[in-house]
XYZ file of C-alpha atoms in Angstrom:
504
model
C -20.216 -36.411 -26.813
C -22.213 -33.351 -28.899
C -25.044 -30.936 -27.559
C -28.250 -31.730 -26.701
C -30.515 -32.178 -29.780
C -32.781 -29.017 -30.299
C -35.609 -31.567 -30.745
C -35.119 -32.376 -26.802
C -36.997 -30.552 -24.420
C -35.292 -28.034 -21.972
C -36.539 -27.483 -18.339
C -35.759 -24.511 -16.267
C -36.708 -24.739 -12.382
C -37.127 -21.104 -10.844
C -38.692 -18.332 -13.123
C -36.658 -15.384 -11.339
C -34.728 -12.958 -13.636
C -32.084 -15.682 -14.440
C -34.363 -18.628 -14.777
C -36.277 -16.633 -17.260
C -32.722 -15.259 -19.021
C -32.032 -18.820 -19.215
C -35.297 -20.588 -20.672
C -35.041 -17.424 -23.427
C -31.851 -18.649 -24.725
C -32.618 -22.048 -24.465
C -36.090 -21.262 -26.695
C -34.578 -18.678 -29.102
C -31.739 -21.830 -29.576
C -34.638 -23.733 -31.084
C -35.848 -26.245 -27.727
C -39.195 -27.006 -26.371
C -39.056 -25.084 -22.837
C -40.740 -26.069 -20.034
C -40.813 -23.613 -16.820
C -41.459 -24.615 -13.310
C -42.011 -22.623 -10.328
C -42.739 -23.880 -6.620
C -45.260 -20.769 -6.167
C -48.194 -21.252 -8.213
C -48.954 -18.537 -10.920
C -44.940 -17.672 -11.503
C -44.175 -20.007 -14.146
C -47.237 -18.743 -16.085
C -46.453 -15.290 -15.147
C -42.842 -15.716 -16.036
C -43.867 -17.560 -20.254
C -45.612 -14.169 -20.499
C -42.589 -12.027 -19.482
C -40.511 -14.085 -21.818
C -43.166 -13.765 -24.715
C -43.242 -10.026 -24.381
C -39.497 -9.784 -24.346
C -39.767 -11.536 -27.755
C -42.018 -9.078 -28.802
C -39.333 -6.617 -27.816
C -36.707 -8.694 -30.094
C -39.208 -8.649 -33.285
C -39.206 -4.741 -32.693
C -35.409 -4.232 -32.763
C -35.092 -6.805 -35.561
C -33.088 -9.251 -34.198
C -36.385 -11.823 -34.287
C -38.940 -12.493 -37.308
C -42.281 -12.582 -36.594
C -42.239 -16.255 -37.684
C -39.554 -17.100 -35.316
C -41.426 -15.441 -32.217
C -44.353 -17.485 -33.163
C -42.485 -20.237 -33.071
C -40.836 -19.936 -30.014
C -43.982 -19.204 -28.235
C -45.715 -22.455 -29.571
C -42.516 -24.477 -27.971
C -42.577 -22.308 -24.085
C -44.973 -24.278 -21.613
C -45.703 -23.871 -18.038
C -45.506 -26.947 -16.126
C -47.626 -27.235 -13.334
C -45.739 -29.873 -11.074
C -42.513 -31.757 -11.680
C -43.887 -34.946 -12.666
C -44.227 -32.760 -16.309
C -40.034 -32.562 -16.936
C -40.137 -36.080 -17.338
C -39.434 -35.840 -21.021
C -36.701 -33.027 -20.602
C -33.033 -34.185 -21.487
C -31.283 -31.504 -19.344
C -32.943 -29.491 -16.398
C -31.306 -26.415 -15.080
C -32.231 -24.966 -11.759
C -32.046 -21.410 -10.698
C -33.918 -21.378 -7.817
C -32.867 -19.746 -4.031
C -29.028 -20.000 -2.961
C -29.450 -22.538 -0.150
C -28.044 -25.875 -0.208
C -31.043 -27.825 1.166
C -33.310 -26.465 -0.931
C -31.271 -27.613 -4.285
C -30.315 -30.704 -2.530
C -34.313 -31.099 -2.244
C -35.178 -30.212 -5.384
C -32.636 -32.359 -7.485
C -33.776 -35.549 -5.476
C -37.182 -35.002 -6.194
C -35.748 -34.636 -9.815
C -33.857 -37.753 -9.926
C -37.180 -39.532 -9.463
C -38.444 -38.074 -12.419
C -36.269 -37.975 -15.068
C -34.867 -40.347 -17.164
C -31.414 -41.683 -16.405
C -29.591 -39.854 -19.391
C -31.133 -36.353 -18.298
C -28.195 -33.785 -17.739
C -28.692 -31.795 -14.470
C -27.464 -28.318 -13.931
C -27.145 -25.794 -11.385
C -26.628 -22.360 -12.113
C -25.103 -21.529 -8.890
C -22.630 -18.609 -8.182
C -21.994 -19.132 -4.319
C -22.394 -22.916 -3.424
C -20.580 -25.763 -4.649
C -21.685 -28.113 -7.180
C -19.978 -31.192 -5.391
C -22.294 -30.337 -2.585
C -25.325 -29.723 -4.441
C -24.902 -32.839 -6.380
C -23.884 -34.853 -3.248
C -26.782 -35.924 -2.209
C -27.911 -37.433 -5.516
C -27.743 -41.121 -6.705
C -25.974 -40.166 -9.922
C -24.142 -37.474 -9.042
C -22.017 -38.039 -12.645
C -24.793 -36.488 -14.455
C -24.781 -33.284 -12.381
C -22.933 -29.881 -13.517
C -22.544 -26.186 -12.824
C -24.238 -24.063 -15.523
C -23.543 -20.742 -14.310
C -24.790 -17.810 -16.531
C -24.360 -14.460 -16.177
C -27.145 -11.687 -15.384
C -28.667 -11.164 -17.863
C -28.349 -14.249 -19.345
C -29.837 -13.355 -23.314
C -27.155 -10.906 -23.696
C -23.723 -12.011 -21.868
C -21.986 -14.590 -23.649
C -20.335 -15.932 -21.004
C -21.033 -19.534 -19.053
C -18.862 -21.248 -16.831
C -19.324 -25.203 -16.519
C -18.379 -25.981 -13.602
C -17.480 -29.849 -12.636
C -18.253 -31.104 -9.359
C -15.475 -33.490 -7.973
C -18.098 -36.640 -8.972
C -19.081 -35.124 -12.500
C -18.536 -37.470 -15.586
C -16.295 -36.017 -18.160
C -19.155 -37.152 -20.728
C -22.006 -34.903 -18.684
C -19.386 -31.549 -18.448
C -18.640 -32.200 -22.430
C -22.275 -32.400 -23.064
C -23.031 -29.213 -20.881
C -20.339 -27.461 -22.718
C -21.240 -28.353 -26.153
C -24.532 -27.345 -25.712
C -23.925 -24.003 -24.182
C -21.697 -23.671 -27.375
C -25.021 -24.342 -29.437
C -27.007 -21.673 -27.654
C -24.433 -19.244 -28.887
C -23.080 -18.944 -25.854
C -18.899 -18.618 -25.062
C -18.826 -21.939 -22.657
C -15.697 -21.811 -20.385
C -14.383 -25.156 -18.295
C -13.760 -24.677 -14.772
C -13.574 -27.162 -11.416
C -15.461 -26.844 -8.494
C -13.447 -24.235 -7.003
C -14.869 -21.412 -4.324
C -16.301 -18.369 -6.798
C -15.617 -20.423 -10.135
C -13.283 -18.543 -12.017
C -14.376 -14.971 -12.253
C -16.126 -14.638 -8.998
C -12.566 -15.969 -7.934
C -10.381 -13.740 -9.750
C -12.304 -10.636 -9.844
C -12.218 -10.250 -5.648
C -8.716 -7.938 -5.577
C -10.418 -5.613 -7.807
C -13.011 -4.669 -5.988
C -11.005 -5.692 -2.627
C -7.889 -3.369 -3.854
C -9.892 -0.127 -4.382
C -11.690 -0.118 -1.151
C -8.265 -0.860 0.528
C -6.791 2.577 -0.674
C -9.939 4.045 0.369
C -9.856 2.628 3.785
C -6.439 3.971 3.973
C -7.648 7.175 3.483
C -5.466 7.291 0.511
C -8.086 8.309 -1.895
C -11.957 8.850 -2.131
C -13.923 6.492 -4.091
C -14.683 9.250 -7.331
C -10.926 9.272 -7.711
C -10.162 5.582 -7.249
C -12.930 4.964 -10.140
C -11.568 7.661 -12.134
C -7.818 6.318 -11.897
C -9.428 2.520 -13.007
C -11.463 3.576 -15.531
C -9.641 6.315 -17.273
C -5.770 5.168 -16.269
C -6.665 1.070 -16.190
C -8.724 0.836 -18.935
C -11.506 -0.899 -16.902
C -15.220 -0.021 -17.910
C -16.303 0.862 -14.537
C -14.696 1.522 -11.294
C -15.054 -0.484 -8.275
C -17.366 1.609 -6.301
C -19.992 2.106 -9.494
C -19.691 -1.148 -10.528
C -20.750 -2.465 -6.710
C -23.480 0.176 -6.504
C -24.801 -1.174 -9.734
C -24.255 -4.778 -8.481
C -25.857 -4.316 -5.012
C -23.462 -3.915 -2.257
C -25.289 -6.343 -0.261
C -24.774 -8.968 -3.104
C -21.376 -8.167 -4.110
C -20.381 -8.393 -0.334
C -22.133 -11.260 0.119
C -20.535 -13.001 -2.932
C -16.928 -11.730 -1.394
C -17.900 -13.349 2.138
C -18.824 -16.613 0.690
C -15.539 -17.026 -1.190
C -13.231 -15.634 1.798
C -15.502 -18.440 4.266
C -15.157 -21.294 1.465
C -11.314 -20.813 1.221
C -10.901 -21.017 5.186
C -10.758 -17.228 5.710
C -7.651 -16.900 3.783
C -6.977 -13.263 3.896
C -5.973 -13.051 0.295
C -9.923 -12.839 0.208
C -11.057 -10.473 3.276
C -14.198 -8.425 2.915
C -13.565 -4.959 3.333
C -15.258 -3.390 6.348
C -15.791 -0.297 5.072
C -18.642 -2.297 2.731
C -19.832 -3.706 5.788
C -20.731 -0.961 7.377
C -22.382 0.410 3.891
C -24.315 -2.827 3.675
C -25.662 -2.442 7.723
C -26.496 1.146 6.697
C -28.652 -0.019 4.296
C -26.978 1.629 1.759
C -26.768 -0.987 -1.023
C -26.186 0.885 -3.981
C -28.355 1.803 -6.864
C -31.375 0.024 -5.702
C -31.578 1.407 -2.349
C -31.063 4.997 -3.983
C -27.230 5.238 -1.948
C -24.201 3.626 -1.801
C -20.929 4.649 -2.146
C -22.450 7.300 -4.259
C -25.866 8.939 -3.866
C -28.048 8.007 -6.858
C -31.166 10.315 -5.770
C -32.588 11.970 -8.948
C -30.775 14.779 -9.732
C -28.165 13.964 -7.390
C -24.420 15.638 -8.368
C -21.939 12.942 -8.956
C -18.970 13.644 -6.949
C -16.023 14.268 -9.085
C -12.279 13.275 -8.477
C -10.026 14.740 -7.512
C -7.833 16.572 -10.366
C -4.520 18.965 -9.762
C -4.484 22.508 -10.409
C -2.159 22.889 -13.538
C 1.496 22.984 -13.352
C 4.451 24.068 -15.573
C 5.952 21.293 -17.651
C 9.684 20.317 -16.892
C 11.970 21.640 -19.809
C 13.776 18.395 -19.801
C 13.620 14.768 -18.129
C 16.434 12.411 -17.976
C 15.668 8.476 -18.183
C 17.828 6.186 -16.135
C 17.570 2.437 -17.271
C 14.347 1.182 -18.794
C 11.097 1.982 -18.337
C 9.715 -1.507 -18.870
C 5.610 -1.357 -19.095
C 5.824 2.442 -19.255
C 8.373 2.633 -22.279
C 6.214 3.978 -24.192
C 6.330 7.281 -22.137
C 9.598 8.327 -23.674
C 7.659 8.613 -27.048
C 5.021 10.577 -25.875
C 7.563 13.244 -23.736
C 9.526 13.706 -26.710
C 6.136 14.093 -28.745
C 5.150 17.014 -26.094
C 8.396 18.948 -27.318
C 9.955 18.422 -23.970
C 13.407 17.424 -24.273
C 14.420 13.368 -23.110
C 17.922 12.627 -22.050
C 18.957 8.805 -21.660
C 21.084 7.911 -19.022
C 22.021 3.893 -18.951
C 23.645 3.549 -15.580
C 20.604 2.783 -13.868
C 19.505 -0.648 -13.577
C 15.547 0.506 -12.458
C 12.589 2.424 -13.924
C 12.417 6.190 -13.218
C 12.358 9.710 -14.882
C 14.721 11.953 -13.212
C 13.059 15.726 -13.214
C 15.017 18.896 -13.715
C 15.062 19.977 -9.577
C 16.374 15.949 -8.585
C 13.191 14.675 -7.872
C 12.743 11.095 -9.570
C 9.630 9.461 -11.076
C 9.198 5.990 -10.522
C 6.463 3.121 -11.630
C 4.414 1.727 -9.286
C 6.439 -0.958 -7.730
C 5.011 -1.876 -4.438
C 7.143 0.521 -2.072
C 5.958 3.985 -0.657
C 7.874 7.004 -1.359
C 8.429 7.955 1.934
C 11.567 5.408 1.940
C 13.259 7.418 -0.763
C 14.130 11.178 -1.305
C 11.999 12.900 -3.533
C 10.352 10.335 -5.256
C 7.042 10.276 -6.640
C 5.282 7.227 -7.932
C 2.984 7.363 -11.006
C 0.494 4.347 -11.477
C 0.485 1.719 -14.345
C -1.531 2.836 -17.077
C -3.069 -0.247 -19.964
C -2.116 2.255 -22.301
C -0.109 5.416 -21.459
C -1.184 6.833 -25.094
C -4.383 6.477 -24.584
C -5.221 7.094 -20.899
C -6.987 10.429 -19.792
C -5.871 10.095 -16.224
C -2.523 9.411 -14.363
C -2.339 9.110 -10.566
C 0.596 10.134 -9.036
C 1.502 9.542 -5.116
C 4.043 11.048 -2.899
C 5.106 11.447 0.866
C 4.430 14.294 3.405
C 8.627 14.698 2.721
C 8.830 14.737 -0.974
C 9.392 18.680 -2.151
C 6.540 20.629 -3.775
C 9.109 20.892 -6.692
C 9.513 17.597 -7.463
C 5.543 16.704 -7.478
C 4.878 20.024 -9.352
C 7.166 19.149 -11.946
C 5.640 15.385 -11.905
C 2.053 16.582 -12.471
C 3.399 19.493 -15.125
C 4.727 16.328 -16.995
C 1.943 14.586 -17.271
C -0.682 17.221 -17.747
C 1.774 17.985 -20.690
C 1.163 14.832 -22.454
C -2.475 15.630 -22.273
C -3.769 13.579 -18.712
C -5.758 14.647 -16.040
C -3.657 14.208 -13.206
C -4.674 12.472 -9.447
C -2.891 12.937 -6.641
C -3.559 10.215 -4.069
C -1.573 8.738 -0.956
C 1.414 7.369 -0.355
C 0.063 3.876 -0.480
C 2.253 0.734 -2.127
C 1.372 -0.060 -5.359
C -1.083 2.809 -5.848
C -4.428 1.451 -7.563
C -4.315 0.313 -11.123
C -1.008 -1.608 -10.553
C -1.414 -3.094 -6.924
C -5.082 -4.332 -8.761
C -3.654 -6.048 -12.050
C -0.499 -7.090 -9.818
C -2.979 -9.081 -7.607
C -5.810 -10.488 -10.742
C -2.451 -11.921 -12.554
C -1.470 -13.744 -9.197
C -4.780 -15.119 -8.503
C -5.037 -16.422 -12.070
C -1.498 -18.194 -11.941
C -2.527 -20.056 -8.526
C -6.043 -21.136 -10.144
C -4.555 -22.756 -13.295
C -1.484 -24.224 -11.349
C -4.243 -25.801 -9.086
C -6.014 -27.013 -11.968
C -9.259 -24.733 -11.989
C -8.904 -23.836 -15.455
C -6.449 -23.530 -18.696
C -4.847 -19.568 -18.896
C -7.012 -19.322 -22.328
C -10.547 -19.977 -20.739
C -9.281 -17.646 -17.508
C -8.494 -14.958 -19.829
C -11.982 -15.171 -21.769
C -13.658 -15.776 -18.502
C -12.430 -12.478 -17.282
C -12.964 -10.776 -20.826
C -16.341 -11.703 -20.978
C -17.941 -12.397 -17.398
C -16.487 -8.881 -15.904
C -15.565 -6.906 -19.098
C -11.888 -6.432 -18.245
C -9.729 -4.707 -20.910
C -7.350 -7.519 -20.888
C -7.231 -11.362 -19.572
C -4.836 -11.534 -16.490
C -2.490 -13.802 -18.751
C -2.683 -11.155 -21.339
C -1.765 -8.387 -18.613
C 1.069 -10.817 -17.561
C 2.432 -10.599 -21.118
C 2.545 -7.031 -21.838
C 3.902 -6.235 -18.353
C 6.720 -8.961 -18.400
C 6.751 -11.620 -16.042
C 8.551 -10.333 -13.156
C 6.230 -7.065 -12.817
C 3.181 -8.817 -10.791
C 5.628 -10.634 -8.251
C 7.969 -7.846 -8.045
C 4.905 -5.492 -6.704
C 3.278 -8.332 -4.622
C 6.789 -9.095 -3.146
C 7.403 -5.847 -1.854
C 4.018 -5.322 -0.622
C 4.405 -8.035 1.302
C 7.213 -6.673 3.022
C 5.532 -3.811 3.792
C 2.089 -5.866 4.779
C 3.184 -9.107 6.223
C -0.449 -10.323 7.051
C -0.129 -12.531 3.772
C -2.575 -11.002 1.628
C 0.184 -9.455 -0.576
C 2.077 -12.673 -0.721
C 2.840 -14.243 -4.163
C 1.932 -17.683 -4.749
C 4.211 -20.187 -5.137
C 2.551 -20.170 -8.816
C 3.652 -16.769 -9.212
C 7.049 -17.289 -7.922
C 7.723 -20.702 -10.213
C 6.493 -18.867 -13.339
C 8.859 -15.408 -13.237
C 11.702 -17.533 -11.932
C 11.666 -19.615 -15.060
C 11.193 -17.066 -17.192
C 14.299 -14.946 -15.854
C 16.083 -18.029 -16.147
C 14.857 -18.527 -19.995
C 16.029 -14.980 -20.352
C 18.817 -15.727 -18.803
C 18.879 -12.864 -15.798
C 18.566 -15.427 -12.692
């Protein structure tokens, strides 16, 4: 099944920001486009707004004058749904209410031809449920664009339980013909991106709720150590706290209140107070004009240790050894220990975040996972109240000697980046095992949909199959609520890899 022919009209119902964006994508691709909105006059206003955006594309050199004029000629506001009768595809972008969407598609089914593809852009409702009232639900599919639709490349092509393979393939190929990067997805709460991204927000909020670090510090560690483009607090302020919490709540409810998706009480209080982020002027941060952005906690300068002893392998942190030598610090090797740690001159031990707490062992300072220890500009350390000041000072001085800013956070298992990445990897494996999407499509979706530096499976291969499982296993032991219980899929993956490598 090929993409819809460019000569065939495409309709967009609902002319808000997302509807206009989808219409612009189809229009620039070369289709005749019909715009419809239930509110009189809005479709014409939307057509004018799209025309203005086409003018801006011309001004930026991204569209020719002739291309703009041709696109404008193909764009037509519709005064009634009956004017969509000749369309080969109708995409809905109306209010996120199941009854509203079902009623709309029920009306469309009596108007359009039998081979017309019907699609919803819903981000939170079940595609199966929206199409469930149709006489022919096989031609119904989810086409989830990301905002702003003309700029962001990802489109989740969601097959409901009754969607025909030919319809899903046609939608997929059409999105690709429009210059987008489609990924195929089964109808599951949150689809790919909004399902697997939940820990990015949830774990940052959990660290904050545990009084282990303030929002500015968590955000800085996620950016400067984890390689994420934005931290969780600043990103939710940009999205809107009400919007982000609504998606989290929807996924949680749709999974029958699965503890892995439990919403944040701190975020709920933020929404209740009307602090919704940039759009209200205040969220986690003050966005008033001239307001000073809070700075992350950064440790004072400390003397670097004269030497360190590497005991065992450093696993994902092995790159530190070369950096330490380059900084002029002597590295002594000791292979007797089967683990990941550096021993400091005063006897303190530096251990990569492993899901344990520092208070459990004498003079242990944990350091967080980094996307790339060479390019990271900040490292988080955690220590307990019983950790000696000398151990913490030597650990701080070591990373400062490597050119890193150091943020000392509270003694929370898994720290910030490590626990976040481990949970993302776990949800990704669980999604594949349950037939939601392929590994390749999940990696593509998370890189393009939320700008992660690596897809979950790319992270997993880089870290080693047991890394995420081991962290979650230890965290579950310390918090047996089920939130951190490794999925059966992750367990099987880690165990199978160990068997292949002969380490089980």
